[in-house]
């Protein structure tokens, strides 16, 4: 069973299908290695919470910072999805990406 509060990075193909999942607390070099290994130009953030899926200020800051830092490497942030309870929140669907 997955941790009730987790943060993962998903390496995506060009159609935004998941190719590989990484825990966000791992060394950033592993993320870059996975992007190179899978020849991917897309990354997504998937977050799991036991309560509400509504984003906190720290979630918004993380999304903006990661998106900005990926651009020079020609990597796009496809989405940041927060699952909480029986609901989910998508930054892309909300127009925040």
Short mmCIF file of N, CA and C in Angstrom, two decimals:
data_model
loop_
_atom_site.label_atom_id
_atom_site.label_comp_id
_atom_site.label_asym_id
_atom_site.label_seq_id
_atom_site.Cartn_x
_atom_site.Cartn_y
_atom_site.Cartn_z
N UNK A 1 0.84 -1.19 0.00
CA UNK A 1 0.00 0.00 0.00
C UNK A 1 0.88 1.25 0.00
N UNK A 2 0.48 2.25 -0.75
CA UNK A 2 1.25 3.49 -0.85
C UNK A 2 1.11 4.32 0.41
N UNK A 3 2.15 5.09 0.66
CA UNK A 3 2.16 6.01 1.79
C UNK A 3 1.00 7.00 1.62
N UNK A 4 0.23 7.28 2.68
CA UNK A 4 -0.90 8.21 2.56
C UNK A 4 -0.47 9.63 2.21
N UNK A 5 0.77 9.99 2.44
CA UNK A 5 1.28 11.30 2.06
C UNK A 5 2.59 11.09 1.31
N UNK A 6 2.53 11.15 -0.01
CA UNK A 6 3.73 10.90 -0.80
C UNK A 6 3.82 11.89 -1.96
N UNK A 7 5.03 12.00 -2.50
CA UNK A 7 5.27 12.88 -3.63
C UNK A 7 6.18 12.12 -4.59
N UNK A 8 5.69 11.89 -5.80
CA UNK A 8 6.44 11.16 -6.82
C UNK A 8 6.61 12.01 -8.06
N UNK A 9 7.66 11.72 -8.81
CA UNK A 9 7.89 12.32 -10.12
C UNK A 9 7.68 11.23 -11.16
N UNK A 10 6.91 11.54 -12.19
CA UNK A 10 6.65 10.58 -13.24
C UNK A 10 7.35 11.03 -14.52
N UNK A 11 8.14 10.15 -15.09
CA UNK A 11 8.75 10.40 -16.39
C UNK A 11 7.71 9.96 -17.41
N UNK A 12 7.39 10.87 -18.36
CA UNK A 12 6.31 10.62 -19.31
C UNK A 12 6.84 10.55 -20.74
N UNK A 13 6.09 9.84 -21.58
CA UNK A 13 6.42 9.85 -23.01
C UNK A 13 5.78 11.08 -23.65
N UNK A 14 5.90 11.21 -24.96
CA UNK A 14 5.39 12.40 -25.64
C UNK A 14 3.87 12.50 -25.63
N UNK A 15 3.19 11.41 -25.30
CA UNK A 15 1.73 11.43 -25.17
C UNK A 15 1.30 11.48 -23.71
N UNK A 16 2.25 11.78 -22.84
CA UNK A 16 2.07 11.94 -21.41
C UNK A 16 1.63 10.66 -20.70
N UNK A 17 2.07 9.53 -21.22
CA UNK A 17 1.85 8.25 -20.54
C UNK A 17 3.05 7.98 -19.65
N UNK A 18 2.82 7.49 -18.44
CA UNK A 18 3.93 7.23 -17.51
C UNK A 18 4.87 6.14 -18.02
N UNK A 19 6.16 6.44 -17.96
CA UNK A 19 7.20 5.47 -18.32
C UNK A 19 7.92 4.96 -17.09
N UNK A 20 8.08 5.85 -16.11
CA UNK A 20 8.88 5.50 -14.92
C UNK A 20 8.46 6.40 -13.76
N UNK A 21 8.45 5.84 -12.56
CA UNK A 21 8.07 6.57 -11.35
C UNK A 21 9.28 6.67 -10.43
N UNK A 22 9.49 7.88 -9.91
CA UNK A 22 10.59 8.13 -8.97
C UNK A 22 10.05 8.81 -7.72
N UNK A 23 10.58 8.43 -6.60
CA UNK A 23 10.21 9.15 -5.37
C UNK A 23 10.90 10.50 -5.40
N UNK A 24 10.18 11.53 -5.02
CA UNK A 24 10.71 12.89 -5.09
C UNK A 24 11.83 13.14 -4.09
N UNK A 25 11.95 12.31 -3.08
CA UNK A 25 13.00 12.53 -2.09
C UNK A 25 14.32 11.89 -2.49
N UNK A 26 14.39 11.32 -3.68
CA UNK A 26 15.64 10.74 -4.16
C UNK A 26 16.53 11.83 -4.74
N UNK A 27 17.78 11.50 -4.93
CA UNK A 27 18.75 12.42 -5.50
C UNK A 27 18.27 12.88 -6.88
N UNK A 28 18.39 14.17 -7.15
CA UNK A 28 17.94 14.75 -8.43
C UNK A 28 18.63 14.11 -9.62
N UNK A 29 19.87 13.63 -9.42
CA UNK A 29 20.60 12.98 -10.52
C UNK A 29 19.87 11.74 -11.02
N UNK A 30 19.17 11.05 -10.14
CA UNK A 30 18.40 9.86 -10.57
C UNK A 30 17.26 10.28 -11.49
N UNK A 31 16.67 11.44 -11.21
CA UNK A 31 15.60 11.94 -12.07
C UNK A 31 16.15 12.29 -13.45
N UNK A 32 17.26 12.98 -13.48
CA UNK A 32 17.88 13.35 -14.76
C UNK A 32 18.30 12.09 -15.51
N UNK A 33 18.88 11.11 -14.81
CA UNK A 33 19.26 9.85 -15.44
C UNK A 33 18.05 9.16 -16.06
N UNK A 34 16.93 9.15 -15.34
CA UNK A 34 15.72 8.51 -15.86
C UNK A 34 15.20 9.25 -17.09
N UNK A 35 15.22 10.58 -17.07
CA UNK A 35 14.79 11.36 -18.24
C UNK A 35 15.66 11.04 -19.45
N UNK A 36 16.96 10.92 -19.24
CA UNK A 36 17.86 10.58 -20.34
C UNK A 36 17.67 9.13 -20.80
N UNK A 37 17.52 8.23 -19.85
CA UNK A 37 17.35 6.81 -20.18
C UNK A 37 16.10 6.59 -21.02
N UNK A 38 15.02 7.26 -20.66
CA UNK A 38 13.75 7.08 -21.37
C UNK A 38 13.59 8.07 -22.52
N UNK A 39 14.61 8.92 -22.75
CA UNK A 39 14.58 9.93 -23.80
C UNK A 39 13.29 10.74 -23.71
N UNK A 40 13.02 11.20 -22.51
CA UNK A 40 11.77 11.90 -22.23
C UNK A 40 11.97 13.40 -22.14
N UNK A 41 10.94 14.13 -22.56
CA UNK A 41 10.94 15.59 -22.46
C UNK A 41 9.81 16.07 -21.55
N UNK A 42 9.21 15.13 -20.80
CA UNK A 42 8.07 15.48 -19.95
C UNK A 42 8.18 14.85 -18.58
N UNK A 43 7.79 15.62 -17.59
CA UNK A 43 7.79 15.18 -16.20
C UNK A 43 6.47 15.61 -15.57
N UNK A 44 5.96 14.82 -14.66
CA UNK A 44 4.75 15.18 -13.92
C UNK A 44 5.00 14.93 -12.44
N UNK A 45 4.29 15.69 -11.62
CA UNK A 45 4.34 15.52 -10.17
C UNK A 45 3.03 14.85 -9.76
N UNK A 46 3.13 13.79 -8.99
CA UNK A 46 1.94 13.14 -8.46
C UNK A 46 2.06 13.11 -6.94
N UNK A 47 1.07 13.67 -6.29
CA UNK A 47 1.10 13.81 -4.84
C UNK A 47 -0.12 13.11 -4.25
N UNK A 48 0.10 12.41 -3.15
CA UNK A 48 -0.96 11.69 -2.45
C UNK A 48 -1.09 12.30 -1.06
N UNK A 49 -2.33 12.60 -0.68
CA UNK A 49 -2.61 13.13 0.67
C UNK A 49 -3.80 12.38 1.26
N UNK A 50 -3.82 12.25 2.57
CA UNK A 50 -4.97 11.57 3.19
C UNK A 50 -6.20 12.46 3.27
N UNK A 51 -6.02 13.78 3.11
CA UNK A 51 -7.15 14.70 3.28
C UNK A 51 -7.52 15.37 1.96
N UNK A 52 -7.67 16.65 1.96
CA UNK A 52 -8.12 17.43 0.80
C UNK A 52 -7.06 17.51 -0.30
N UNK A 53 -7.49 17.46 -1.56
CA UNK A 53 -6.54 17.60 -2.65
C UNK A 53 -6.22 19.06 -3.02
N UNK A 54 -6.84 20.01 -2.34
CA UNK A 54 -6.60 21.41 -2.68
C UNK A 54 -5.14 21.77 -2.39
N UNK A 55 -4.50 22.50 -3.33
CA UNK A 55 -3.08 22.79 -3.17
C UNK A 55 -2.80 23.78 -2.06
N UNK A 56 -1.68 23.57 -1.40
CA UNK A 56 -1.15 24.51 -0.42
C UNK A 56 -0.21 25.46 -1.14
N UNK A 57 0.16 26.55 -0.50
CA UNK A 57 1.09 27.49 -1.10
C UNK A 57 2.40 26.80 -1.47
N UNK A 58 2.86 25.87 -0.65
CA UNK A 58 4.11 25.16 -0.95
C UNK A 58 3.99 24.32 -2.22
N UNK A 59 2.81 23.77 -2.48
CA UNK A 59 2.59 23.01 -3.71
C UNK A 59 2.70 23.92 -4.93
N UNK A 60 2.13 25.10 -4.84
CA UNK A 60 2.17 26.06 -5.94
C UNK A 60 3.61 26.50 -6.19
N UNK A 61 4.33 26.78 -5.11
CA UNK A 61 5.73 27.21 -5.24
C UNK A 61 6.58 26.09 -5.85
N UNK A 62 6.38 24.85 -5.40
CA UNK A 62 7.11 23.72 -5.96
C UNK A 62 6.86 23.60 -7.46
N UNK A 63 5.60 23.69 -7.86
CA UNK A 63 5.23 23.55 -9.26
C UNK A 63 5.86 24.65 -10.11
N UNK A 64 5.78 25.88 -9.67
CA UNK A 64 6.36 27.00 -10.42
C UNK A 64 7.88 26.88 -10.52
N UNK A 65 8.52 26.55 -9.41
CA UNK A 65 9.98 26.44 -9.39
C UNK A 65 10.46 25.31 -10.28
N UNK A 66 9.85 24.15 -10.17
CA UNK A 66 10.26 23.01 -10.97
C UNK A 66 10.04 23.28 -12.46
N UNK A 67 8.90 23.85 -12.80
CA UNK A 67 8.61 24.17 -14.19
C UNK A 67 9.65 25.11 -14.77
N UNK A 68 10.01 26.14 -14.01
CA UNK A 68 10.99 27.13 -14.46
C UNK A 68 12.38 26.50 -14.62
N UNK A 69 12.75 25.63 -13.70
CA UNK A 69 14.09 25.03 -13.73
C UNK A 69 14.23 23.94 -14.79
N UNK A 70 13.12 23.36 -15.22
CA UNK A 70 13.18 22.32 -16.25
C UNK A 70 13.32 22.92 -17.66
N UNK A 71 12.81 24.14 -17.86
CA UNK A 71 12.80 24.76 -19.20
C UNK A 71 14.16 24.80 -19.89
N UNK A 72 15.24 25.23 -19.21
CA UNK A 72 16.53 25.27 -19.91
C UNK A 72 17.01 23.90 -20.39
N UNK A 73 16.52 22.83 -19.77
CA UNK A 73 16.88 21.47 -20.18
C UNK A 73 15.92 20.94 -21.24
N UNK A 74 15.00 21.79 -21.69
CA UNK A 74 13.98 21.42 -22.67
C UNK A 74 13.11 20.27 -22.17
N UNK A 75 12.80 20.32 -20.87
CA UNK A 75 11.89 19.37 -20.23
C UNK A 75 10.67 20.17 -19.81
N UNK A 76 9.48 19.65 -20.10
CA UNK A 76 8.26 20.32 -19.72
C UNK A 76 7.60 19.64 -18.53
N UNK A 77 6.93 20.42 -17.72
CA UNK A 77 6.15 19.88 -16.61
C UNK A 77 4.73 19.70 -17.11
N UNK A 78 4.32 18.46 -17.30
CA UNK A 78 3.00 18.17 -17.88
C UNK A 78 1.88 18.50 -16.91
N UNK A 79 2.05 18.17 -15.63
CA UNK A 79 0.99 18.41 -14.65
C UNK A 79 1.53 18.17 -13.25
N UNK A 80 0.79 18.66 -12.28
CA UNK A 80 0.99 18.35 -10.87
C UNK A 80 -0.40 17.95 -10.38
N UNK A 81 -0.55 16.68 -10.07
CA UNK A 81 -1.84 16.14 -9.65
C UNK A 81 -1.76 15.78 -8.17
N UNK A 82 -2.73 16.26 -7.41
CA UNK A 82 -2.81 15.95 -5.98
C UNK A 82 -4.05 15.10 -5.76
N UNK A 83 -3.84 13.89 -5.25
CA UNK A 83 -4.94 13.00 -4.89
C UNK A 83 -5.17 13.14 -3.39
N UNK A 84 -6.40 13.36 -3.00
CA UNK A 84 -6.73 13.48 -1.58
C UNK A 84 -8.12 12.97 -1.32
N UNK A 85 -8.24 12.02 -0.42
CA UNK A 85 -9.56 11.43 -0.17
C UNK A 85 -10.06 10.77 -1.44
N UNK A 86 -11.27 11.11 -1.84
CA UNK A 86 -11.87 10.55 -3.07
C UNK A 86 -11.76 11.51 -4.25
N UNK A 87 -11.02 12.60 -4.10
CA UNK A 87 -10.94 13.63 -5.12
C UNK A 87 -9.50 13.82 -5.58
N UNK A 88 -9.37 14.63 -6.64
CA UNK A 88 -8.04 14.98 -7.11
C UNK A 88 -8.06 16.41 -7.62
N UNK A 89 -6.89 17.03 -7.65
CA UNK A 89 -6.73 18.38 -8.16
C UNK A 89 -5.60 18.36 -9.19
N UNK A 90 -5.87 18.89 -10.37
CA UNK A 90 -4.88 18.97 -11.45
C UNK A 90 -4.52 20.43 -11.68
N UNK A 91 -3.24 20.75 -11.58
CA UNK A 91 -2.79 22.11 -11.85
C UNK A 91 -3.08 22.49 -13.31
N UNK A 92 -2.90 21.56 -14.23
CA UNK A 92 -3.14 21.84 -15.65
C UNK A 92 -4.61 22.13 -15.88
N UNK A 93 -5.50 21.29 -15.34
CA UNK A 93 -6.95 21.51 -15.53
C UNK A 93 -7.40 22.82 -14.90
N UNK A 94 -6.74 23.24 -13.82
CA UNK A 94 -7.10 24.49 -13.15
C UNK A 94 -6.48 25.71 -13.83
N UNK A 95 -5.68 25.48 -14.90
CA UNK A 95 -5.06 26.59 -15.61
C UNK A 95 -3.83 27.17 -14.92
N UNK A 96 -3.25 26.41 -14.02
CA UNK A 96 -2.07 26.88 -13.28
C UNK A 96 -0.75 26.46 -13.90
N UNK A 97 -0.82 25.77 -15.03
CA UNK A 97 0.40 25.38 -15.77
C UNK A 97 0.28 25.83 -17.20
#
